Structure formats: C-alpha cells, structure tokens
Amino acid sequence: MTTTLSGKTALVTGSTSGIGLGIALSLAKAGANLILNGFGDASAVIAEVQQFGGKVGHHPADVSDPAQIADMLAYAERDFGGVDILVNNAGIQHVAAVEDFPVERWDSIIAINLSSVFHATRLSLPGMRSKGWGRIVNIASVHGQVGSVGKAAYVAAKHGVIGLTKVVGLETATSNVTCNAICPGWVLTPLVQKQIDDRIASGIDPQQAQHDLLAEKQPSLDFVTPPQLGELVLFLCSEAGSQVRGAAWNIDGGWLAQ
Ligand code: NAD
C-alpha cells in the first residue's frame, strides 16, 4: 500500500501490544506521526515506531476513565496539533458464563471496549471537521456480529461498537471524515494466547490447543496478523477508501461466512 500519510497524526489506543502495535507500525511506515497509548513500559515500542522517522509520543491514559481520555486528546492537540486518524483499539476480554460473570469485569469491559470509543470519538471529531479530513477506525471483532459462549460482556461491547460506528458514519457522511469498524477473527496476540493457555492448563497439548481454537471458528485454520490489519487501516485512510462509511469489515479467515 503506497498511501502517504505524512503530515497526519494518528492516535492508536492500546498500541503497546498486539494489534494496536501492528497498526501503529503500518501507519508510521506510511509517514504518519504517532501517538501511542497503552500499559507497560512504552520505551521499546516508541523506539520501534520511531524507526520510520515520524514524530512519536506515548500517553498512558487508562481509557476506562473519560477524564484520562480527555487529557490524552488535550496532549494530542498541544503537542501534535490534533488527531487526524483515530484508531480505537484498546480492548480486554474475560470469559465466564453470564450467571457467573463478575460484575466489575462487565463494567470494565463495557468501559474499555465500548465507552472509550464514544469518548475518544466525540473529543476527536470537532478537530477533524474543522480540518476537513479525518478517519476513525474502530477495532471491533467478529464478536460484534455473532456471539460465542462465555463472552457476554465482550460480545455486547463489540456489537455496541458496530452500532456506534454506523451512527458516526451517518453523522459524518457528507464530510471528509469517515468512520468504520474492522472485525478481525482470531489474531495471535496476548489476549488470545491467554485463551490458548487456559486450554493448555486443562491438560491439552499446546499445538493441539492452538489448532482446536482455530478449528472451532476460523475455517482458514490460520491466524489473521497485525500487519494485515494495518494494511486494511491504510486502505480506509486512502482516497480509495473514502466512500467506505459506517461499515463493519470482516477479516476473519472465513469465520462469518459459515
Ligand atoms: P492485547 O492484549 O495484545 O493488547 C491490548 C492493548 O490494549 C495493550 O496495549 C494494552 O496495554 C491496552 N489496554 C488494555 N486496557 C487498557 C486501558 N484500560 N487503557 C489503555 N490501554 C489499555 O490485545 P489485542 O488482541 O491486540 O486486542 C486489541 C483489540 O483487538 C481489542 O479491542 C480486541 O478486542 C480486538 N480484537 C482482538 C482479536 C484477537 O484475536 N486478538 C480479535 C478481534 C478483535
């Protein structure tokens, strides 16, 4: 993909790991300045993204807290002149049957996986509208379109993200701002490794555990990769992607075709 994003600033929530980091690297490679966000020691990740020559910052906002999201957007305005590309990616998972689901885990999944998308969007949109260009990409999931047992909060939040994406896509439809969701299937990141580890802990061989996880849902029997997701974000940021609006785009090895 040859999209040039030089002069644009991208904020990717949850970009110290996994999918967010893959997307941040693709955007930086295409020339964008990057604001990273997420937990853990960010110095190695900053250095990795800086190799492409753009300006790179990190804000440690816990996106479950609307005040910290506002602080992150104020930092973006002050140090980068605002956000042109917002990738709402931060997310967590918890697996339990609905009647056993810990109430505080429900609340934090809804706050991190859904409400943070609302807050970052409402705070970024005015700047995008005044500059006359913007891209909002929400990393939803196949679980925004179908359910799986044990994932009540995650599935509810991701369905909510797709609903919110449609509304923002409509409210920006006559502008140069677009809002879309990407719906990955299994991607081998720490979030999914934990689910494989749970299977291994129940006595299953590691390779078998990984195979079983894929075979239950993903017909390709192969993982989607962060760089593939990064390329899809670049497409949505390109001129060719400018009439994709309010969409929920599957990239899932065939999961939703079944
Ligand atoms: P990950 O655990 O590797 O990374 C999650 C990132 O979010 C990390 O950088 C972490 O520090 C950050 N984060 C977590 N809680 C946060 C908070 N409160 N505030 C700020 N940052 C926070 O997970 P991943 O697999 O890369 O998932 C990224 C997104 O992709 C999530 O929204 C997830 O639901 C979605 N997704 C993942 C898969 C998959 O198979 N891995 C599939 C579909 C969708």
mmCIF file of C-alpha atoms and ligand atoms in Angstrom:
data_model
loop_
_atom_site.group_PDB
_atom_site.id
_atom_site.type_symbol
_atom_site.label_atom_id
_atom_site.label_comp_id
_atom_site.label_asym_id
_atom_site.label_seq_id
_atom_site.Cartn_x
_atom_site.Cartn_y
_atom_site.Cartn_z
ATOM 1 C CA MET A 1 0.000 0.000 0.000
ATOM 2 C CA THR A 2 1.518 3.327 -1.051
ATOM 3 C CA THR A 3 -0.747 5.653 0.939
ATOM 4 C CA THR A 4 1.168 8.710 2.105
ATOM 5 C CA LEU A 5 0.129 9.946 5.489
ATOM 6 C CA SER A 6 2.956 12.399 6.051
ATOM 7 C CA GLY A 7 1.732 15.426 7.970
ATOM 8 C CA LYS A 8 -1.102 13.425 9.547
ATOM 9 C CA THR A 9 -1.192 12.410 13.197
ATOM 10 C CA ALA A 10 -2.646 9.060 14.245
ATOM 11 C CA LEU A 11 -3.718 8.119 17.761
ATOM 12 C CA VAL A 12 -3.962 4.360 18.317
ATOM 13 C CA THR A 13 -5.377 3.334 21.693
ATOM 14 C CA GLY A 14 -3.914 0.154 23.192
ATOM 15 C CA SER A 15 -0.854 0.259 20.922
ATOM 16 C CA THR A 16 1.820 -1.049 23.295
ATOM 17 C CA SER A 17 0.960 -4.614 22.237
ATOM 18 C CA GLY A 18 -0.651 -6.873 19.652
ATOM 19 C CA ILE A 19 -2.975 -5.481 17.001
ATOM 20 C CA GLY A 20 -2.621 -1.831 18.067
ATOM 21 C CA LEU A 21 1.151 -2.009 17.756
ATOM 22 C CA GLY A 22 0.863 -3.639 14.303
ATOM 23 C CA ILE A 23 -1.485 -0.868 13.145
ATOM 24 C CA ALA A 24 0.767 1.846 14.624
ATOM 25 C CA LEU A 25 3.753 0.413 12.712
ATOM 26 C CA SER A 26 1.803 0.386 9.417
ATOM 27 C CA LEU A 27 0.659 3.993 9.922
ATOM 28 C CA ALA A 28 4.187 5.138 10.856
ATOM 29 C CA LYS A 29 5.621 3.350 7.811
ATOM 30 C CA ALA A 30 3.126 5.279 5.666
ATOM 31 C CA GLY A 31 4.504 8.522 7.107
ATOM 32 C CA ALA A 32 2.105 9.411 9.930
ATOM 33 C CA ASN A 33 3.137 10.854 13.271
ATOM 34 C CA LEU A 34 2.007 8.521 16.050
ATOM 35 C CA ILE A 35 0.515 8.924 19.485
ATOM 36 C CA LEU A 36 0.772 5.577 21.222
ATOM 37 C CA ASN A 37 -1.291 4.575 24.241
ATOM 38 C CA GLY A 38 -1.440 1.539 26.473
ATOM 39 C CA PHE A 39 0.017 -0.048 29.563
ATOM 40 C CA GLY A 40 3.528 -1.338 30.214
ATOM 41 C CA ASP A 41 6.960 0.142 29.562
ATOM 42 C CA ALA A 42 6.461 2.078 26.319
ATOM 43 C CA SER A 43 10.124 2.904 25.621
ATOM 44 C CA ALA A 44 10.863 -0.137 23.387
ATOM 45 C CA VAL A 45 7.618 0.353 21.472
ATOM 46 C CA ILE A 46 8.329 4.068 20.953
ATOM 47 C CA ALA A 47 11.788 3.199 19.568
ATOM 48 C CA GLU A 48 10.275 0.595 17.215
ATOM 49 C CA VAL A 49 7.762 3.087 15.808
ATOM 50 C CA GLN A 50 10.361 5.882 15.619
ATOM 51 C CA GLN A 51 12.453 3.907 13.107
ATOM 52 C CA PHE A 52 10.213 5.278 10.320
ATOM 53 C CA GLY A 53 11.239 8.874 11.059
ATOM 54 C CA GLY A 54 7.952 10.474 12.143
ATOM 55 C CA LYS A 55 7.219 12.132 15.467
ATOM 56 C CA VAL A 56 6.176 9.594 18.116
ATOM 57 C CA GLY A 57 4.669 10.154 21.560
ATOM 58 C CA HIS A 58 3.028 7.994 24.192
ATOM 59 C CA HIS A 59 0.179 8.900 26.530
ATOM 60 C CA PRO A 60 -0.534 6.494 29.405
ATOM 61 C CA ALA A 61 -4.292 7.161 29.658
ATOM 62 C CA ASP A 62 -6.365 4.376 31.150
ATOM 63 C CA VAL A 63 -9.196 4.525 28.616
ATOM 64 C CA SER A 64 -11.715 3.221 31.143
ATOM 65 C CA ASP A 65 -11.614 6.776 32.571
ATOM 66 C CA PRO A 66 -13.207 9.515 30.411
ATOM 67 C CA ALA A 67 -11.122 12.213 32.163
ATOM 68 C CA GLN A 68 -7.880 10.458 31.154
ATOM 69 C CA ILE A 69 -9.115 10.177 27.551
ATOM 70 C CA ALA A 70 -9.790 13.924 27.591
ATOM 71 C CA ASP A 71 -6.281 14.511 28.935
ATOM 72 C CA MET A 72 -4.855 12.373 26.088
ATOM 73 C CA LEU A 73 -6.759 14.357 23.454
ATOM 74 C CA ALA A 74 -5.575 17.634 25.059
ATOM 75 C CA TYR A 75 -1.980 16.312 24.837
ATOM 76 C CA ALA A 76 -2.582 15.456 21.153
ATOM 77 C CA GLU A 77 -3.822 18.988 20.486
ATOM 78 C CA ARG A 78 -0.971 20.633 22.388
ATOM 79 C CA ASP A 79 1.959 18.530 21.117
ATOM 80 C CA PHE A 80 0.762 17.293 17.693
ATOM 81 C CA GLY A 81 -1.838 19.848 16.531
ATOM 82 C CA GLY A 82 -4.694 17.359 16.960
ATOM 83 C CA VAL A 83 -5.648 13.893 15.743
ATOM 84 C CA ASP A 84 -6.340 13.167 12.044
ATOM 85 C CA ILE A 85 -6.630 9.388 12.350
ATOM 86 C CA LEU A 86 -8.176 7.813 15.430
ATOM 87 C CA VAL A 87 -7.892 4.047 15.830
ATOM 88 C CA ASN A 88 -9.978 2.855 18.766
ATOM 89 C CA ASN A 89 -8.266 -0.428 19.501
ATOM 90 C CA ALA A 90 -7.781 -0.874 23.278
ATOM 91 C CA GLY A 91 -9.695 -3.877 24.499
ATOM 92 C CA ILE A 92 -9.791 -6.617 27.108
ATOM 93 C CA GLN A 93 -11.510 -9.979 27.428
ATOM 94 C CA HIS A 94 -12.968 -12.062 30.237
ATOM 95 C CA VAL A 95 -14.543 -15.476 29.735
ATOM 96 C CA ALA A 96 -17.265 -16.698 32.112
ATOM 97 C CA ALA A 97 -20.872 -17.860 31.893
ATOM 98 C CA VAL A 98 -23.310 -14.968 32.202
ATOM 99 C CA GLU A 99 -24.633 -16.036 35.614
ATOM 100 C CA ASP A 100 -21.056 -16.225 36.961
ATOM 101 C CA PHE A 101 -19.769 -13.118 35.180
ATOM 102 C CA PRO A 102 -18.043 -10.827 37.731
ATOM 103 C CA VAL A 103 -19.915 -7.506 37.766
ATOM 104 C CA GLU A 104 -16.705 -5.452 37.927
ATOM 105 C CA ARG A 105 -15.342 -7.280 34.834
ATOM 106 C CA TRP A 106 -18.590 -6.492 32.958
ATOM 107 C CA ASP A 107 -18.223 -2.822 33.910
ATOM 108 C CA SER A 108 -14.575 -2.588 32.855
ATOM 109 C CA ILE A 109 -15.135 -4.396 29.528
ATOM 110 C CA ILE A 110 -18.007 -2.027 28.682
ATOM 111 C CA ALA A 111 -15.892 0.984 29.738
ATOM 112 C CA ILE A 112 -12.725 -0.040 27.847
ATOM 113 C CA ASN A 113 -14.159 -1.824 24.787
ATOM 114 C CA LEU A 114 -17.210 0.408 24.173
ATOM 115 C CA SER A 115 -17.470 3.669 26.146
ATOM 116 C CA SER A 116 -13.860 4.651 25.361
ATOM 117 C CA VAL A 117 -14.763 4.562 21.646
ATOM 118 C CA PHE A 118 -17.580 7.058 22.301
ATOM 119 C CA HIS A 119 -15.360 9.381 24.356
ATOM 120 C CA ALA A 120 -12.352 9.377 22.012
ATOM 121 C CA THR A 121 -14.675 9.875 19.022
ATOM 122 C CA ARG A 122 -16.669 12.775 20.485
ATOM 123 C CA LEU A 123 -13.430 14.512 21.503
ATOM 124 C CA SER A 124 -11.641 13.972 18.154
ATOM 125 C CA LEU A 125 -14.456 14.772 15.735
ATOM 126 C CA PRO A 126 -14.571 18.586 16.129
ATOM 127 C CA GLY A 127 -10.869 18.882 15.179
ATOM 128 C CA MET A 128 -11.312 16.542 12.183
ATOM 129 C CA ARG A 129 -14.337 18.510 10.985
ATOM 130 C CA SER A 130 -12.523 21.830 11.291
ATOM 131 C CA LYS A 131 -9.509 20.480 9.349
ATOM 132 C CA GLY A 132 -11.848 18.975 6.717
ATOM 133 C CA TRP A 133 -10.397 15.450 6.866
ATOM 134 C CA GLY A 134 -10.408 12.596 9.318
ATOM 135 C CA ARG A 135 -10.518 8.837 9.703
ATOM 136 C CA ILE A 136 -11.970 6.904 12.627
ATOM 137 C CA VAL A 137 -11.323 3.167 12.622
ATOM 138 C CA ASN A 138 -12.815 1.066 15.395
ATOM 139 C CA ILE A 139 -11.292 -2.340 16.016
ATOM 140 C CA ALA A 140 -14.450 -4.320 16.746
ATOM 141 C CA SER A 141 -14.402 -8.095 16.202
ATOM 142 C CA VAL A 142 -16.344 -10.909 14.580
ATOM 143 C CA HIS A 143 -17.885 -10.865 18.062
ATOM 144 C CA GLY A 144 -19.527 -7.591 17.020
ATOM 145 C CA GLN A 145 -21.640 -9.671 14.636
ATOM 146 C CA VAL A 146 -22.020 -13.109 16.235
ATOM 147 C CA GLY A 147 -21.881 -14.451 19.769
ATOM 148 C CA SER A 148 -19.775 -17.099 21.486
ATOM 149 C CA VAL A 149 -20.464 -18.732 24.831
ATOM 150 C CA GLY A 150 -18.717 -17.201 27.823
ATOM 151 C CA LYS A 151 -18.172 -13.788 26.227
ATOM 152 C CA ALA A 152 -21.284 -11.834 27.262
ATOM 153 C CA ALA A 153 -19.573 -8.520 28.022
ATOM 154 C CA TYR A 154 -17.155 -8.660 25.077
ATOM 155 C CA VAL A 155 -19.870 -9.586 22.572
ATOM 156 C CA ALA A 156 -22.236 -6.917 23.927
ATOM 157 C CA ALA A 157 -19.482 -4.269 23.789
ATOM 158 C CA LYS A 158 -18.373 -5.190 20.251
ATOM 159 C CA HIS A 159 -21.980 -5.200 18.951
ATOM 160 C CA GLY A 160 -22.223 -1.738 20.537
ATOM 161 C CA VAL A 161 -19.064 -0.596 18.744
ATOM 162 C CA ILE A 162 -20.558 -1.582 15.387
ATOM 163 C CA GLY A 163 -23.781 0.298 16.210
ATOM 164 C CA LEU A 164 -21.834 3.396 17.232
ATOM 165 C CA THR A 165 -19.731 3.122 14.049
ATOM 166 C CA LYS A 166 -22.882 3.174 11.899
ATOM 167 C CA VAL A 167 -24.211 6.292 13.645
ATOM 168 C CA VAL A 168 -20.897 8.185 13.392
ATOM 169 C CA GLY A 169 -20.589 7.026 9.764
ATOM 170 C CA LEU A 170 -24.015 8.558 9.048
ATOM 171 C CA GLU A 171 -23.407 11.754 11.018
ATOM 172 C CA THR A 172 -20.190 12.376 9.026
ATOM 173 C CA ALA A 173 -21.497 11.068 5.678
ATOM 174 C CA THR A 174 -21.313 14.379 3.779
ATOM 175 C CA SER A 175 -17.877 15.276 5.142
ATOM 176 C CA ASN A 176 -14.326 14.104 4.502
ATOM 177 C CA VAL A 177 -14.400 12.288 7.809
ATOM 178 C CA THR A 178 -15.195 8.572 7.693
ATOM 179 C CA CYS A 179 -15.888 6.105 10.482
ATOM 180 C CA ASN A 180 -15.657 2.343 10.013
ATOM 181 C CA ALA A 181 -15.180 -0.803 12.050
ATOM 182 C CA ILE A 182 -12.829 -3.705 11.360
ATOM 183 C CA CYS A 183 -13.914 -7.145 12.557
ATOM 184 C CA PRO A 184 -10.953 -9.494 12.977
ATOM 185 C CA GLY A 185 -11.236 -13.194 13.664
ATOM 186 C CA TRP A 186 -8.505 -14.866 15.750
ATOM 187 C CA VAL A 187 -5.223 -12.911 15.858
ATOM 188 C CA LEU A 188 -2.397 -14.468 17.900
ATOM 189 C CA THR A 189 -1.829 -11.727 20.499
ATOM 190 C CA PRO A 190 -1.533 -11.843 24.318
ATOM 191 C CA LEU A 191 -5.356 -11.500 24.509
ATOM 192 C CA VAL A 192 -5.809 -14.761 22.566
ATOM 193 C CA GLN A 193 -2.725 -16.517 23.946
ATOM 194 C CA LYS A 194 -4.401 -16.324 27.363
ATOM 195 C CA GLN A 195 -7.363 -18.299 25.967
ATOM 196 C CA ILE A 196 -4.960 -20.897 24.499
ATOM 197 C CA ASP A 197 -3.129 -21.063 27.848
ATOM 198 C CA ASP A 198 -6.444 -21.772 29.608
ATOM 199 C CA ARG A 199 -6.870 -24.815 27.322
ATOM 200 C CA ILE A 200 -3.264 -25.928 27.952
ATOM 201 C CA ALA A 201 -3.909 -25.612 31.710
ATOM 202 C CA SER A 202 -6.750 -28.101 31.327
ATOM 203 C CA GLY A 203 -4.221 -30.675 30.081
ATOM 204 C CA ILE A 204 -4.267 -30.232 26.279
ATOM 205 C CA ASP A 205 -1.003 -30.263 24.282
ATOM 206 C CA PRO A 206 -0.006 -26.660 23.246
ATOM 207 C CA GLN A 207 -0.119 -27.288 19.470
ATOM 208 C CA GLN A 208 -3.407 -29.123 19.795
ATOM 209 C CA ALA A 209 -4.831 -26.280 21.925
ATOM 210 C CA GLN A 210 -3.974 -23.742 19.201
ATOM 211 C CA HIS A 211 -5.379 -25.984 16.466
ATOM 212 C CA ASP A 212 -8.616 -26.599 18.402
ATOM 213 C CA LEU A 213 -9.128 -22.861 19.000
ATOM 214 C CA LEU A 214 -8.823 -22.163 15.258
ATOM 215 C CA ALA A 215 -10.767 -25.226 14.114
ATOM 216 C CA GLU A 216 -13.822 -24.312 16.217
ATOM 217 C CA LYS A 217 -14.344 -20.969 14.433
ATOM 218 C CA GLN A 218 -11.832 -19.990 11.741
ATOM 219 C CA PRO A 219 -12.083 -22.093 8.529
ATOM 220 C CA SER A 220 -8.668 -20.968 7.195
ATOM 221 C CA LEU A 221 -7.087 -22.660 10.275
ATOM 222 C CA ASP A 222 -4.654 -19.744 10.287
ATOM 223 C CA PHE A 223 -4.431 -16.555 12.331
ATOM 224 C CA VAL A 224 -5.077 -13.047 10.972
ATOM 225 C CA THR A 225 -1.922 -10.950 11.551
ATOM 226 C CA PRO A 226 -1.433 -7.408 12.912
ATOM 227 C CA PRO A 227 0.340 -6.285 9.681
ATOM 228 C CA GLN A 228 -2.690 -7.470 7.640
ATOM 229 C CA LEU A 229 -4.914 -5.360 9.890
ATOM 230 C CA GLY A 230 -2.501 -2.436 9.497
ATOM 231 C CA GLU A 231 -2.830 -2.657 5.702
ATOM 232 C CA LEU A 232 -6.641 -2.587 5.996
ATOM 233 C CA VAL A 233 -6.431 0.554 8.150
ATOM 234 C CA LEU A 234 -4.187 2.136 5.479
ATOM 235 C CA PHE A 235 -6.790 1.334 2.831
ATOM 236 C CA LEU A 236 -9.522 3.011 4.922
ATOM 237 C CA CYS A 237 -7.228 6.058 5.226
ATOM 238 C CA SER A 238 -6.640 6.199 1.456
ATOM 239 C CA GLU A 239 -8.623 8.079 -1.188
ATOM 240 C CA ALA A 240 -9.858 4.698 -2.488
ATOM 241 C CA GLY A 241 -11.404 4.070 0.920
ATOM 242 C CA SER A 242 -13.173 7.417 1.191
ATOM 243 C CA GLN A 243 -16.642 6.063 0.362
ATOM 244 C CA VAL A 244 -16.456 3.213 2.829
ATOM 245 C CA ARG A 245 -18.673 4.623 5.577
ATOM 246 C CA GLY A 246 -20.265 3.034 8.613
ATOM 247 C CA ALA A 247 -19.042 -0.400 7.517
ATOM 248 C CA ALA A 248 -18.128 -3.426 9.604
ATOM 249 C CA TRP A 249 -15.361 -5.064 7.567
ATOM 250 C CA ASN A 250 -14.603 -8.718 8.313
ATOM 251 C CA ILE A 251 -11.046 -10.036 8.143
ATOM 252 C CA ASP A 252 -11.549 -13.386 9.780
ATOM 253 C CA GLY A 253 -10.326 -16.391 7.767
ATOM 254 C CA GLY A 254 -13.940 -17.152 6.845
ATOM 255 C CA TRP A 255 -15.407 -17.140 10.386
ATOM 256 C CA LEU A 256 -18.537 -15.165 9.445
ATOM 257 C CA ALA A 257 -19.106 -16.952 6.127
ATOM 258 C CA GLN A 258 -20.359 -20.035 7.987
HETATM 259 P P1 NAD B 1 -3.563 -7.122 23.541
HETATM 260 O O1 NAD B 1 -3.901 -7.607 24.904
HETATM 261 O O2 NAD B 1 -2.370 -7.661 22.841
HETATM 262 O O3 NAD B 1 -3.426 -5.529 23.540
HETATM 263 C C1 NAD B 1 -4.347 -4.719 24.190
HETATM 264 C C2 NAD B 1 -3.767 -3.324 24.296
HETATM 265 O O4 NAD B 1 -4.729 -2.512 24.969
HETATM 266 C C3 NAD B 1 -2.469 -3.248 25.112
HETATM 267 O O5 NAD B 1 -1.635 -2.256 24.548
HETATM 268 C C4 NAD B 1 -2.959 -2.813 26.481
HETATM 269 O O6 NAD B 1 -1.961 -2.118 27.239
HETATM 270 C C5 NAD B 1 -4.088 -1.885 26.075
HETATM 271 N N1 NAD B 1 -5.072 -1.670 27.127
HETATM 272 C C6 NAD B 1 -5.778 -2.584 27.836
HETATM 273 N N2 NAD B 1 -6.557 -1.970 28.727
HETATM 274 C C7 NAD B 1 -6.357 -0.643 28.563
HETATM 275 C C8 NAD B 1 -6.875 0.508 29.196
HETATM 276 N N3 NAD B 1 -7.771 0.421 30.188
HETATM 277 N N4 NAD B 1 -6.429 1.727 28.801
HETATM 278 C C9 NAD B 1 -5.497 1.832 27.817
HETATM 279 N N5 NAD B 1 -4.982 0.773 27.173
HETATM 280 C C10 NAD B 1 -5.408 -0.454 27.565
HETATM 281 O O7 NAD B 1 -4.905 -7.375 22.697
HETATM 282 P P2 NAD B 1 -5.167 -7.465 21.122
HETATM 283 O O8 NAD B 1 -5.516 -8.853 20.797
HETATM 284 O O9 NAD B 1 -4.101 -6.781 20.348
HETATM 285 O O10 NAD B 1 -6.538 -6.638 21.044
HETATM 286 C C11 NAD B 1 -6.632 -5.343 20.505
HETATM 287 C C12 NAD B 1 -8.067 -5.105 20.053
HETATM 288 O O11 NAD B 1 -8.402 -6.028 19.018
HETATM 289 C C13 NAD B 1 -9.097 -5.306 21.170
HETATM 290 O O12 NAD B 1 -10.108 -4.321 21.058
HETATM 291 C C14 NAD B 1 -9.664 -6.672 20.856
HETATM 292 O O13 NAD B 1 -10.969 -6.814 21.341
HETATM 293 C C15 NAD B 1 -9.614 -6.659 19.347
HETATM 294 N N6 NAD B 1 -9.666 -7.990 18.734
HETATM 295 C C16 NAD B 1 -8.690 -8.911 19.005
HETATM 296 C C17 NAD B 1 -8.766 -10.153 18.384
HETATM 297 C C18 NAD B 1 -7.729 -11.213 18.610
HETATM 298 O O14 NAD B 1 -7.943 -12.344 18.136
HETATM 299 N N7 NAD B 1 -6.603 -10.923 19.250
HETATM 300 C C19 NAD B 1 -9.829 -10.447 17.517
HETATM 301 C C20 NAD B 1 -10.792 -9.476 17.282
HETATM 302 C C21 NAD B 1 -10.701 -8.258 17.893
#
